PDB file of C-alpha atoms in Angstrom:
ATOM      1  CA  MET A   1      -4.849 -14.717   9.586  1.00 34.00           C
ATOM      2  CA  GLU A   2      -1.143 -15.025  10.011  1.00 43.00           C
ATOM      3  CA  LYS A   3       1.091 -12.126  11.090  1.00 46.00           C
ATOM      4  CA  GLY A   4       3.954 -11.185   8.928  1.00 52.00           C
ATOM      5  CA  GLY A   5       7.522 -10.091  10.511  1.00 56.00           C
ATOM      6  CA  SER A   6       9.857 -11.245  12.834  1.00 69.00           C
ATOM      7  CA  VAL A   7       9.604 -13.285  15.983  1.00 69.00           C
ATOM      8  CA  ASP A   8      12.103 -13.041  18.778  1.00 70.00           C
ATOM      9  CA  ARG A   9      13.319 -15.713  21.099  1.00 72.00           C
ATOM     10  CA  LYS A  10      10.182 -15.741  23.249  1.00 77.00           C
ATOM     11  CA  GLY A  11       7.947 -16.274  20.358  1.00 76.00           C
ATOM     12  CA  LYS A  12       6.617 -12.647  20.507  1.00 76.00           C
ATOM     13  CA  TYR A  13       6.057 -10.771  17.269  1.00 78.00           C
ATOM     14  CA  VAL A  14       8.531  -7.919  17.025  1.00 77.00           C
ATOM     15  CA  ASP A  15       7.034  -4.771  15.193  1.00 82.00           C
ATOM     16  CA  PHE A  16       8.819  -1.856  13.653  1.00 82.00           C
ATOM     17  CA  LEU A  17       8.683   0.024  17.112  1.00 84.00           C
ATOM     18  CA  ASP A  18      10.144  -2.710  18.853  1.00 85.00           C
ATOM     19  CA  LEU A  19      13.062  -3.013  16.600  1.00 86.00           C
ATOM     20  CA  LEU A  20      13.605   1.051  16.891  1.00 89.00           C
ATOM     21  CA  LEU A  21      13.418   0.795  20.724  1.00 88.00           C
ATOM     22  CA  LYS A  22      15.963  -2.222  20.897  1.00 88.00           C
ATOM     23  CA  ALA A  23      18.359  -1.032  18.002  1.00 89.00           C
ATOM     24  CA  THR A  24      21.983  -0.144  19.133  1.00 90.00           C
ATOM     25  CA  ASP A  25      24.980   1.196  17.273  1.00 89.00           C
ATOM     26  CA  GLU A  26      28.345  -0.414  17.369  1.00 91.00           C
ATOM     27  CA  ASP A  27      29.051   1.361  20.898  1.00 92.00           C
ATOM     28  CA  GLY A  28      25.667   0.081  22.523  1.00 91.00           C
ATOM     29  CA  HIS A  29      24.037   3.310  22.205  1.00 93.00           C
ATOM     30  CA  GLY A  30      20.069   3.163  21.569  1.00 93.00           C
ATOM     31  CA  LEU A  31      18.173   5.748  19.445  1.00 92.00           C
ATOM     32  CA  THR A  32      17.046   8.833  21.484  1.00 93.00           C
ATOM     33  CA  ASP A  33      13.316   9.523  21.741  1.00 93.00           C
ATOM     34  CA  LEU A  34      13.555  12.241  19.064  1.00 94.00           C
ATOM     35  CA  GLU A  35      15.291   9.841  16.761  1.00 92.00           C
ATOM     36  CA  ILE A  36      12.656   7.084  17.232  1.00 92.00           C
ATOM     37  CA  ARG A  37      10.041   9.556  16.498  1.00 91.00           C
ATOM     38  CA  GLN A  38      11.586  10.930  13.422  1.00 90.00           C
ATOM     39  CA  GLU A  39      12.048   7.218  12.237  1.00 88.00           C
ATOM     40  CA  VAL A  40       8.405   6.461  12.833  1.00 87.00           C
ATOM     41  CA  ASP A  41       6.979   9.556  11.340  1.00 84.00           C
ATOM     42  CA  ASN A  42       9.197   8.911   8.055  1.00 83.00           C
ATOM     43  CA  PHE A  43       7.924   5.226   8.024  1.00 80.00           C
ATOM     44  CA  MET A  44       4.034   6.327   8.373  1.00 78.00           C
ATOM     45  CA  PHE A  45       3.869   9.400   6.104  1.00 77.00           C
ATOM     46  CA  ALA A  46       6.363   8.672   3.477  1.00 73.00           C
ATOM     47  CA  GLY A  47       4.392   5.341   2.755  1.00 68.00           C
ATOM     48  CA  HIS A  48       1.106   7.268   2.880  1.00 69.00           C
ATOM     49  CA  ASP A  49       2.260  10.022   0.536  1.00 72.00           C
ATOM     50  CA  THR A  50       3.554   7.594  -2.026  1.00 75.00           C
ATOM     51  CA  THR A  51       0.416   5.423  -2.019  1.00 74.00           C
ATOM     52  CA  THR A  52      -1.860   8.530  -2.345  1.00 79.00           C
ATOM     53  CA  SER A  53       0.147  10.133  -5.111  1.00 80.00           C
ATOM     54  CA  ALA A  54       0.062   6.651  -7.058  1.00 77.00           C
ATOM     55  CA  ILE A  55      -3.617   6.426  -6.750  1.00 80.00           C
ATOM     56  CA  SER A  56      -4.233  10.000  -7.567  1.00 84.00           C
ATOM     57  CA  TRP A  57      -2.119   9.429 -10.739  1.00 82.00           C
ATOM     58  CA  CYS A  58      -3.978   6.550 -11.856  1.00 81.00           C
ATOM     59  CA  LEU A  59      -7.574   7.932 -11.243  1.00 85.00           C
ATOM     60  CA  TYR A  60      -6.420  11.086 -13.183  1.00 88.00           C
ATOM     61  CA  ASP A  61      -5.204   8.696 -16.185  1.00 84.00           C
ATOM     62  CA  LEU A  62      -8.476   6.943 -15.923  1.00 86.00           C
ATOM     63  CA  GLY A  63     -10.339  10.275 -16.099  1.00 91.00           C
ATOM     64  CA  ARG A  64      -8.421  11.118 -19.153  1.00 91.00           C
ATOM     65  CA  HIS A  65      -9.293   7.752 -20.757  1.00 89.00           C
ATOM     66  CA  PRO A  66     -12.963   6.977 -20.387  1.00 93.00           C
ATOM     67  CA  ASP A  67     -12.811   3.852 -22.329  1.00 92.00           C
ATOM     68  CA  TYR A  68     -10.256   2.263 -19.956  1.00 86.00           C
ATOM     69  CA  GLN A  69     -12.215   3.672 -17.014  1.00 90.00           C
ATOM     70  CA  GLN A  70     -15.355   1.841 -18.254  1.00 92.00           C
ATOM     71  CA  GLN A  71     -13.464  -1.588 -18.711  1.00 88.00           C
ATOM     72  CA  CYS A  72     -12.185  -1.232 -15.161  1.00 85.00           C
ATOM     73  CA  ARG A  73     -15.937  -0.701 -13.924  1.00 89.00           C
ATOM     74  CA  GLN A  74     -17.206  -3.497 -15.983  1.00 90.00           C
ATOM     75  CA  GLU A  75     -14.532  -5.720 -14.382  1.00 88.00           C
ATOM     76  CA  ILE A  76     -15.601  -4.822 -11.066  1.00 88.00           C
ATOM     77  CA  ASP A  77     -19.345  -5.164 -11.735  1.00 90.00           C
ATOM     78  CA  ASP A  78     -18.546  -8.450 -12.960  1.00 89.00           C
ATOM     79  CA  LEU A  79     -16.876  -9.575  -9.603  1.00 87.00           C
ATOM     80  CA  LEU A  80     -19.596  -8.173  -7.708  1.00 90.00           C
ATOM     81  CA  LYS A  81     -22.369  -9.731  -9.690  1.00 90.00           C
ATOM     82  CA  ASP A  82     -24.293 -12.128  -7.648  1.00 87.00           C
ATOM     83  CA  ARG A  83     -22.509 -11.441  -4.449  1.00 88.00           C
ATOM     84  CA  GLY A  84     -25.281  -9.256  -2.405  1.00 85.00           C
ATOM     85  CA  THR A  85     -22.229  -6.785  -1.628  1.00 87.00           C
ATOM     86  CA  ASP A  86     -20.310  -4.066  -3.111  1.00 87.00           C
ATOM     87  CA  HIS A  87     -17.041  -4.949  -1.014  1.00 88.00           C
ATOM     88  CA  LEU A  88     -14.095  -6.130  -2.856  1.00 85.00           C
ATOM     89  CA  ASN A  89     -11.320  -8.239  -1.273  1.00 85.00           C
ATOM     90  CA  TRP A  90      -7.505  -8.037  -2.006  1.00 80.00           C
ATOM     91  CA  ASP A  91      -7.829 -11.306  -3.722  1.00 84.00           C
ATOM     92  CA  ASP A  92     -10.473  -9.947  -6.118  1.00 84.00           C
ATOM     93  CA  LEU A  93      -7.875  -7.715  -7.675  1.00 77.00           C
ATOM     94  CA  LYS A  94      -5.904 -10.637  -8.960  1.00 77.00           C
ATOM     95  CA  LYS A  95      -8.885 -11.696 -10.795  1.00 81.00           C
ATOM     96  CA  THR A  96      -9.040  -8.434 -12.921  1.00 82.00           C
ATOM     97  CA  ALA A  97      -7.179  -8.005 -16.240  1.00 79.00           C
ATOM     98  CA  ILE A  98      -7.594  -4.422 -17.170  1.00 73.00           C
ATOM     99  CA  TYR A  99      -7.393  -3.071 -13.595  1.00 67.00           C
ATOM    100  CA  ASN A 100      -3.883  -4.881 -13.289  1.00 70.00           C
ATOM    101  CA  ILE A 101      -2.809  -3.327 -16.689  1.00 71.00           C
ATOM    102  CA  VAL A 102      -3.777   0.250 -15.707  1.00 66.00           C
ATOM    103  CA  HIS A 103      -2.367  -0.116 -12.017  1.00 63.00           C
ATOM    104  CA  LYS A 104       0.943  -1.894 -12.767  1.00 67.00           C
ATOM    105  CA  GLY A 105       1.644   0.190 -15.928  1.00 65.00           C
ATOM    106  CA  LYS A 106       0.793   3.219 -14.087  1.00 57.00           C
ATOM    107  CA  SER A 107       3.759   2.696 -11.685  1.00 57.00           C
ATOM    108  CA  SER A 108       6.148   2.003 -14.588  1.00 57.00           C
ATOM    109  CA  TYR A 109       5.778   5.395 -16.026  1.00 54.00           C
ATOM    110  CA  THR A 110       4.533   7.914 -13.278  1.00 54.00           C
ATOM    111  CA  PRO A 111       6.543   8.966 -10.460  1.00 54.00           C
ATOM    112  CA  THR A 112       5.037   7.916  -7.077  1.00 51.00           C
ATOM    113  CA  CYS A 113       7.103  10.643  -5.215  1.00 51.00           C
ATOM    114  CA  THR A 114       6.317  14.199  -6.571  1.00 47.00           C
TER     115      THR A 114
END
């Protein structure tokens, strides 16, 4: 599996924390420990809250519309048929029609930050 992201001059992958530790302003001053912690907290928890909110709204709407819920369930059952497992892969979601309509449509009319 390929890693995404930036590579430094030595060929080492540079992650988010590396970028924060090496960041400097125009005067050459780096971030304080507190500033680094705040940036990491914001990055970790803001993304988590947004994802949780989007999934919650999607499940709420599926609960309000049992017909769409059944169509999503049927698509997933069809994907898993003859596999011998109940695990989905990310690539499986590309093969679904109603799931993508529900999921992508959800993001267009329900705010993810509540």
